[in-house]
mmCIF file of C-alpha atoms and ligand atoms in Angstrom:
data_model
loop_
_atom_site.group_PDB
_atom_site.id
_atom_site.type_symbol
_atom_site.label_atom_id
_atom_site.label_comp_id
_atom_site.label_asym_id
_atom_site.label_seq_id
_atom_site.Cartn_x
_atom_site.Cartn_y
_atom_site.Cartn_z
ATOM 1 C CA SER A 1 2.993 38.235 124.969
ATOM 2 C CA LYS A 2 5.818 40.719 125.309
ATOM 3 C CA VAL A 3 5.648 43.913 123.290
ATOM 4 C CA VAL A 4 8.843 45.398 124.726
ATOM 5 C CA GLU A 5 11.789 43.563 126.203
ATOM 6 C CA VAL A 6 14.843 45.521 127.259
ATOM 7 C CA LYS A 7 17.562 43.117 128.350
ATOM 8 C CA ASN A 8 20.623 44.174 130.318
ATOM 9 C CA VAL A 9 20.933 47.442 128.416
ATOM 10 C CA THR A 10 23.761 49.828 129.101
ATOM 11 C CA LYS A 11 24.013 53.051 127.104
ATOM 12 C CA ARG A 12 27.196 55.068 127.023
ATOM 13 C CA TYR A 13 27.114 58.210 124.870
ATOM 14 C CA PRO A 14 30.214 59.157 122.838
ATOM 15 C CA ASN A 15 31.154 61.810 125.430
ATOM 16 C CA GLY A 16 31.387 59.102 128.092
ATOM 17 C CA THR A 17 28.069 59.732 129.890
ATOM 18 C CA VAL A 18 26.517 56.439 130.966
ATOM 19 C CA ALA A 19 22.766 57.102 130.688
ATOM 20 C CA LEU A 20 21.518 53.536 131.353
ATOM 21 C CA LYS A 21 23.219 50.912 133.496
ATOM 22 C CA ASN A 22 22.247 47.278 132.949
ATOM 23 C CA VAL A 23 18.523 48.042 132.631
ATOM 24 C CA SER A 24 16.072 45.181 132.096
ATOM 25 C CA VAL A 25 12.328 45.626 131.703
ATOM 26 C CA LYS A 26 9.514 43.708 130.000
ATOM 27 C CA ILE A 27 6.214 45.219 128.960
ATOM 28 C CA ASN A 28 3.375 42.912 127.984
ATOM 29 C CA LYS A 29 0.620 43.416 125.449
ATOM 30 C CA GLY A 30 -2.109 45.666 126.794
ATOM 31 C CA GLU A 31 -0.053 47.183 129.602
ATOM 32 C CA PHE A 32 0.069 50.870 130.529
ATOM 33 C CA ALA A 33 3.423 51.811 132.031
ATOM 34 C CA PHE A 34 5.015 55.043 133.205
ATOM 35 C CA ILE A 35 8.776 55.458 133.025
ATOM 36 C CA ILE A 36 9.563 57.962 135.731
ATOM 37 C CA GLY A 37 12.571 59.607 137.330
ATOM 38 C CA SER A 38 14.084 63.035 137.730
ATOM 39 C CA SER A 39 15.634 64.999 134.880
ATOM 40 C CA GLY A 40 18.723 63.212 133.571
ATOM 41 C CA SER A 41 17.757 59.819 135.035
ATOM 42 C CA GLY A 42 17.705 58.183 131.588
ATOM 43 C CA LYS A 43 13.998 58.174 130.637
ATOM 44 C CA SER A 44 14.490 59.627 127.146
ATOM 45 C CA THR A 45 17.443 57.363 126.524
ATOM 46 C CA LEU A 46 15.319 54.324 127.365
ATOM 47 C CA ILE A 47 12.599 55.566 124.989
ATOM 48 C CA LYS A 48 15.266 56.088 122.310
ATOM 49 C CA MET A 49 16.383 52.481 122.735
ATOM 50 C CA ILE A 50 12.799 51.327 122.076
ATOM 51 C CA LEU A 51 12.450 53.570 119.012
ATOM 52 C CA LYS A 52 15.948 52.699 117.775
ATOM 53 C CA GLU A 53 16.896 56.359 117.704
ATOM 54 C CA GLU A 54 20.011 55.252 119.565
ATOM 55 C CA ASN A 55 21.657 51.848 119.887
ATOM 56 C CA PRO A 56 22.554 50.250 123.217
ATOM 57 C CA THR A 57 26.235 49.989 124.044
ATOM 58 C CA GLU A 58 25.535 46.637 125.659
ATOM 59 C CA GLY A 59 22.427 44.460 125.878
ATOM 60 C CA ASP A 60 19.455 43.839 123.609
ATOM 61 C CA VAL A 61 16.079 45.388 122.866
ATOM 62 C CA PHE A 62 13.190 43.355 121.429
ATOM 63 C CA ILE A 63 9.964 44.838 120.074
ATOM 64 C CA ASN A 64 7.206 42.335 119.312
ATOM 65 C CA GLY A 65 9.877 39.661 119.433
ATOM 66 C CA TYR A 66 12.199 41.339 116.926
ATOM 67 C CA GLU A 67 15.679 42.193 118.072
ATOM 68 C CA VAL A 68 15.847 45.920 117.446
ATOM 69 C CA SER A 69 19.578 46.158 118.109
ATOM 70 C CA ALA A 70 20.330 43.786 115.245
ATOM 71 C CA MET A 71 17.921 45.444 112.834
ATOM 72 C CA ARG A 72 19.272 46.790 109.566
ATOM 73 C CA ARG A 73 18.649 50.362 108.551
ATOM 74 C CA LYS A 74 16.195 49.297 105.843
ATOM 75 C CA ASP A 75 14.093 47.433 108.414
ATOM 76 C CA ILE A 76 13.665 50.434 110.708
ATOM 77 C CA PRO A 77 10.596 51.779 108.835
ATOM 78 C CA VAL A 78 8.894 48.426 109.452
ATOM 79 C CA LEU A 79 9.554 48.807 113.174
ATOM 80 C CA ARG A 80 8.356 52.401 113.268
ATOM 81 C CA ARG A 81 5.177 51.363 111.462
ATOM 82 C CA SER A 82 4.148 49.207 114.412
ATOM 83 C CA LEU A 83 4.790 52.127 116.775
ATOM 84 C CA GLY A 84 2.918 55.312 117.499
ATOM 85 C CA ILE A 85 5.072 58.100 118.870
ATOM 86 C CA VAL A 86 4.155 61.282 120.750
ATOM 87 C CA PHE A 87 6.668 63.948 121.731
ATOM 88 C CA GLN A 88 6.667 66.788 124.227
ATOM 89 C CA ASP A 89 6.902 69.372 121.426
ATOM 90 C CA PHE A 90 4.128 67.851 119.221
ATOM 91 C CA ARG A 91 6.251 67.842 116.020
ATOM 92 C CA LEU A 92 3.403 68.467 113.619
ATOM 93 C CA LEU A 93 4.137 69.566 110.070
ATOM 94 C CA PRO A 94 3.324 73.311 110.064
ATOM 95 C CA GLY A 95 2.476 73.483 106.363
ATOM 96 C CA LYS A 96 -0.115 70.738 106.511
ATOM 97 C CA THR A 97 -3.595 70.888 107.986
ATOM 98 C CA VAL A 98 -4.690 68.745 110.911
ATOM 99 C CA TYR A 99 -6.283 66.281 108.491
ATOM 100 C CA GLU A 100 -3.179 66.228 106.286
ATOM 101 C CA ASN A 101 -0.839 65.719 109.240
ATOM 102 C CA VAL A 102 -2.739 62.607 110.268
ATOM 103 C CA ALA A 103 -3.217 61.398 106.685
ATOM 104 C CA PHE A 104 0.515 61.826 106.074
ATOM 105 C CA ALA A 105 1.337 59.184 108.666
ATOM 106 C CA MET A 106 -0.798 56.762 106.642
ATOM 107 C CA GLN A 107 0.608 57.835 103.276
ATOM 108 C CA ILE A 108 4.111 57.101 104.543
ATOM 109 C CA VAL A 109 3.156 53.504 105.242
ATOM 110 C CA GLU A 110 1.495 53.356 101.808
ATOM 111 C CA ALA A 111 -2.057 52.914 103.028
ATOM 112 C CA LEU A 112 -4.746 52.926 100.351
ATOM 113 C CA PRO A 113 -6.552 56.258 99.795
ATOM 114 C CA LYS A 114 -9.812 54.553 100.698
ATOM 115 C CA GLU A 115 -8.337 53.442 104.030
ATOM 116 C CA ILE A 116 -6.989 56.933 104.664
ATOM 117 C CA ARG A 117 -10.383 58.521 104.007
ATOM 118 C CA ARG A 118 -11.912 56.113 106.490
ATOM 119 C CA GLN A 119 -9.300 56.064 109.255
ATOM 120 C CA VAL A 120 -8.315 59.738 109.487
ATOM 121 C CA PRO A 121 -11.799 61.014 110.448
ATOM 122 C CA MET A 122 -12.069 58.212 113.003
ATOM 123 C CA ALA A 123 -8.743 59.122 114.586
ATOM 124 C CA LEU A 124 -9.692 62.817 114.672
ATOM 125 C CA ALA A 125 -13.045 61.966 116.269
ATOM 126 C CA LEU A 126 -11.425 59.760 118.888
ATOM 127 C CA VAL A 127 -9.313 62.655 120.159
ATOM 128 C CA GLY A 128 -12.156 65.180 119.769
ATOM 129 C CA ILE A 129 -10.521 67.405 117.162
ATOM 130 C CA SER A 130 -12.757 66.781 114.113
ATOM 131 C CA ARG A 131 -13.981 70.348 113.854
ATOM 132 C CA LYS A 132 -10.388 71.583 113.490
ATOM 133 C CA ALA A 133 -9.591 69.189 110.640
ATOM 134 C CA ASN A 134 -8.856 72.012 108.213
ATOM 135 C CA ALA A 135 -6.886 74.202 110.617
ATOM 136 C CA TYR A 136 -3.097 74.448 110.564
ATOM 137 C CA PRO A 137 -1.075 73.530 113.673
ATOM 138 C CA GLY A 138 -0.129 77.178 114.199
ATOM 139 C CA GLN A 139 -3.805 78.016 114.651
ATOM 140 C CA LEU A 140 -4.241 75.495 117.478
ATOM 141 C CA SER A 141 -3.562 75.608 121.213
ATOM 142 C CA GLY A 142 -0.912 73.311 122.699
ATOM 143 C CA GLY A 143 -3.541 70.913 123.989
ATOM 144 C CA GLU A 144 -5.179 70.740 120.580
ATOM 145 C CA GLN A 145 -1.838 70.187 118.863
ATOM 146 C CA GLN A 146 -1.056 67.318 121.182
ATOM 147 C CA ARG A 147 -4.440 65.744 120.451
ATOM 148 C CA VAL A 148 -3.585 65.915 116.729
ATOM 149 C CA ALA A 149 -0.227 64.299 117.488
ATOM 150 C CA LEU A 150 -2.107 61.557 119.339
ATOM 151 C CA ALA A 151 -4.422 61.034 116.372
ATOM 152 C CA ARG A 152 -1.372 60.771 114.123
ATOM 153 C CA ALA A 153 0.258 58.301 116.497
ATOM 154 C CA LEU A 154 -2.723 55.969 116.584
ATOM 155 C CA VAL A 155 -4.099 56.240 113.038
ATOM 156 C CA ASN A 156 -2.060 53.249 111.826
ATOM 157 C CA ASN A 157 -3.321 51.085 114.691
ATOM 158 C CA PRO A 158 0.096 50.560 116.279
ATOM 159 C CA SER A 159 0.646 47.729 118.742
ATOM 160 C CA LEU A 160 2.665 50.108 120.909
ATOM 161 C CA LEU A 161 2.239 53.800 121.645
ATOM 162 C CA VAL A 162 5.278 55.526 123.121
ATOM 163 C CA ALA A 163 5.134 59.045 124.547
ATOM 164 C CA ASP A 164 8.105 61.055 125.798
ATOM 165 C CA GLU A 165 6.913 63.745 128.247
ATOM 166 C CA PRO A 166 3.625 64.180 126.328
ATOM 167 C CA THR A 167 2.301 66.728 128.819
ATOM 168 C CA GLY A 168 5.557 68.620 129.307
ATOM 169 C CA ASN A 169 4.312 71.671 127.405
ATOM 170 C CA LEU A 170 0.713 71.580 128.635
ATOM 171 C CA ASP A 171 -1.212 73.087 131.538
ATOM 172 C CA PRO A 172 -2.812 70.657 134.024
ATOM 173 C CA GLU A 173 -6.227 70.737 132.358
ATOM 174 C CA ASN A 174 -4.849 69.791 128.953
ATOM 175 C CA SER A 175 -2.452 67.321 130.564
ATOM 176 C CA TRP A 176 -5.373 65.470 132.100
ATOM 177 C CA GLU A 177 -7.175 65.388 128.766
ATOM 178 C CA ILE A 178 -4.135 63.856 127.051
ATOM 179 C CA MET A 179 -3.750 61.291 129.843
ATOM 180 C CA ARG A 180 -7.452 60.451 129.669
ATOM 181 C CA LEU A 181 -7.065 59.836 125.929
ATOM 182 C CA LEU A 182 -3.924 57.730 126.410
ATOM 183 C CA ASN A 183 -5.836 55.669 128.965
ATOM 184 C CA GLU A 184 -8.738 55.254 126.548
ATOM 185 C CA ILE A 185 -6.372 54.197 123.755
ATOM 186 C CA ASN A 186 -4.905 51.649 126.159
ATOM 187 C CA GLN A 187 -8.379 50.329 127.053
ATOM 188 C CA ARG A 188 -8.928 49.733 123.354
ATOM 189 C CA GLY A 189 -5.980 47.343 123.367
ATOM 190 C CA THR A 190 -2.884 49.386 122.540
ATOM 191 C CA THR A 191 0.139 48.975 124.812
ATOM 192 C CA VAL A 192 1.131 52.402 126.159
ATOM 193 C CA VAL A 193 4.527 53.491 127.540
ATOM 194 C CA ILE A 194 4.922 57.058 128.817
ATOM 195 C CA ALA A 195 8.050 58.775 130.094
ATOM 196 C CA THR A 196 7.106 61.545 132.498
ATOM 197 C CA HIS A 197 8.137 63.400 135.604
ATOM 198 C CA GLU A 198 4.641 64.690 136.421
ATOM 199 C CA LYS A 199 4.150 63.389 139.945
ATOM 200 C CA TYR A 200 0.533 64.482 140.274
ATOM 201 C CA ILE A 201 -0.510 62.488 137.214
ATOM 202 C CA VAL A 202 1.409 59.339 138.121
ATOM 203 C CA ASP A 203 0.042 59.404 141.683
ATOM 204 C CA ALA A 204 -3.541 59.836 140.510
ATOM 205 C CA MET A 205 -3.495 57.172 137.788
ATOM 206 C CA ARG A 206 -1.947 54.307 139.789
ATOM 207 C CA LYS A 207 -0.449 52.502 136.825
ATOM 208 C CA ARG A 208 2.721 50.480 136.556
ATOM 209 C CA VAL A 209 5.772 52.612 137.319
ATOM 210 C CA VAL A 210 9.296 51.842 136.140
ATOM 211 C CA VAL A 211 11.619 54.127 138.069
ATOM 212 C CA LEU A 212 15.054 55.220 136.882
ATOM 213 C CA ASP A 213 17.653 56.899 139.050
ATOM 214 C CA LYS A 214 20.966 57.906 137.470
ATOM 215 C CA GLY A 215 20.490 55.283 134.762
ATOM 216 C CA ILE A 216 19.652 52.460 137.163
ATOM 217 C CA LEU A 217 16.227 50.820 137.307
ATOM 218 C CA VAL A 218 15.478 51.172 141.007
ATOM 219 C CA ARG A 219 11.791 50.232 141.188
ATOM 220 C CA ASP A 220 9.195 48.476 139.028
ATOM 221 C CA GLN A 221 5.779 48.403 140.583
ATOM 222 C CA GLN A 222 2.174 47.725 139.566
ATOM 223 C CA LYS A 223 -0.287 50.448 140.610
ATOM 224 C CA GLY A 224 2.681 52.441 141.814
ATOM 225 C CA LEU A 225 3.140 55.952 143.081
ATOM 226 C CA TYR A 226 5.734 58.478 141.944
ATOM 227 C CA GLY A 227 7.502 58.337 145.283
ATOM 228 C CA ASP A 228 7.548 55.147 147.349
ATOM 229 C CA GLU A 229 7.160 56.805 150.729
ATOM 230 C CA ASP A 230 4.051 54.811 151.608
HETATM 231 P P1 LIG B 301 15.842 62.101 131.133
HETATM 232 O O1 LIG B 301 15.017 61.829 129.928
HETATM 233 O O2 LIG B 301 15.439 61.269 132.304
HETATM 234 O O3 LIG B 301 15.942 63.557 131.490
HETATM 235 P P2 LIG B 301 18.101 61.472 129.426
HETATM 236 O O4 LIG B 301 17.957 60.082 128.939
HETATM 237 O O5 LIG B 301 17.765 62.577 128.515
HETATM 238 O O6 LIG B 301 17.332 61.608 130.815
HETATM 239 O O7 LIG B 301 19.604 61.699 129.906
HETATM 240 C C1 LIG B 301 20.293 60.792 130.736
HETATM 241 C C2 LIG B 301 21.739 61.245 130.853
HETATM 242 O O8 LIG B 301 22.370 61.119 129.586
HETATM 243 C C3 LIG B 301 21.902 62.705 131.258
HETATM 244 O O9 LIG B 301 23.070 62.800 132.031
HETATM 245 C C4 LIG B 301 22.082 63.401 129.936
HETATM 246 O O10 LIG B 301 22.821 64.581 130.082
HETATM 247 C C5 LIG B 301 22.856 62.387 129.137
HETATM 248 N N1 LIG B 301 22.615 62.454 127.691
HETATM 249 C C6 LIG B 301 21.430 62.383 127.056
HETATM 250 N N2 LIG B 301 21.612 62.454 125.730
HETATM 251 C C7 LIG B 301 22.929 62.568 125.519
HETATM 252 C C8 LIG B 301 23.770 62.674 124.367
HETATM 253 N N3 LIG B 301 23.242 62.651 123.150
HETATM 254 N N4 LIG B 301 25.099 62.776 124.553
HETATM 255 C C9 LIG B 301 25.629 62.764 125.774
HETATM 256 N N5 LIG B 301 24.914 62.670 126.902
HETATM 257 C C10 LIG B 301 23.579 62.568 126.779
HETATM 258 P P1 LIG B 302 12.287 66.191 110.901
HETATM 259 O O1 LIG B 302 12.207 67.596 110.414
HETATM 260 O O2 LIG B 302 12.498 66.062 112.385
HETATM 261 O O3 LIG B 302 13.166 65.280 110.095
HETATM 262 P P2 LIG B 302 10.058 65.144 109.430
HETATM 263 O O4 LIG B 302 9.918 66.254 108.468
HETATM 264 O O5 LIG B 302 10.592 63.834 108.985
HETATM 265 O O6 LIG B 302 10.822 65.616 110.754
HETATM 266 O O7 LIG B 302 8.663 64.891 110.096
HETATM 267 C C1 LIG B 302 7.993 65.942 110.693
HETATM 268 C C2 LIG B 302 6.995 65.387 111.624
HETATM 269 O O8 LIG B 302 6.244 64.354 111.014
HETATM 270 C C3 LIG B 302 7.659 64.778 112.828
HETATM 271 O O9 LIG B 302 6.900 65.097 113.962
HETATM 272 C C4 LIG B 302 7.609 63.343 112.598
HETATM 273 O O10 LIG B 302 7.507 62.630 113.817
HETATM 274 C C5 LIG B 302 6.334 63.202 111.801
HETATM 275 N N1 LIG B 302 6.438 62.026 110.993
HETATM 276 C C6 LIG B 302 7.331 61.768 110.039
HETATM 277 N N2 LIG B 302 7.143 60.556 109.563
HETATM 278 C C7 LIG B 302 6.095 60.035 110.233
HETATM 279 C C8 LIG B 302 5.413 58.794 110.191
HETATM 280 N N3 LIG B 302 5.761 57.804 109.380
HETATM 281 N N4 LIG B 302 4.383 58.609 111.010
HETATM 282 C C9 LIG B 302 4.020 59.556 111.837
HETATM 283 N N5 LIG B 302 4.624 60.747 111.931
HETATM 284 C C10 LIG B 302 5.645 60.974 111.122
#
């Protein structure tokens, strides 16, 4: 079944920039897909369409069969609940501990305290950050902060995990660790979509690549490479 369907989407920003031109892409349950392309090619805009942070100018976006473009404001939290989101800049709450940051994502969706006490330690263990549960984000390295962000993104068992340049602020060693974890999360059944321009990672992982160039989808390939020279 389709988790994401982007259908003939064009996005024109108020200043006139056309960031996506008639883009169509389907992502099935269980897939792992990279959205790649140089800076300004439209990767973030495509992610924003999926998260409903921006609306398409033309076309439709469906998540788990629901038409996101037609969704009312009050229904957006329901959509976000089925999504896990990871950003380049981590976006942890600085005044909350690691445990509290992850628990907060469950409190927002009104999970029961019993569930929270069970799920949070599991999420922290999965990303290998249990022993920092009581630390504050400011006391952690970038790689550790991103692992916390990953735990937060997956603690509600989302059907789809979306990451926008998740390794953009990390050194190669930490980047590989985050990618290894994203791959593991995918193997456990979560659909994973990652916008990136890290060629070395894309070329090593040989996953599906959806390539944007100046807002146009120019290539969509299984087990693809960053460039299509060979
Ligand atoms: P990428 O993520 O691949 O770097 P973006 O989706 O951020 O690409 O940007 C695609 C194009 O849209 C770029 O030309 C960018 O300058 C432009 N753009 C992005 N966001 C906005 C915005 N809010 N207003 C106007 N133009 C924007
Ligand atoms: P902002 O200051 O950008 O409005 P918030 O204070 O709403 O951000 O949230 C701070 C951080 O907590 C952000 O990284 C945001 O992604 C995260 N966050 C907020 N709500 C949720 C949620 N329901 N699930 C997971 N993370 C959340």
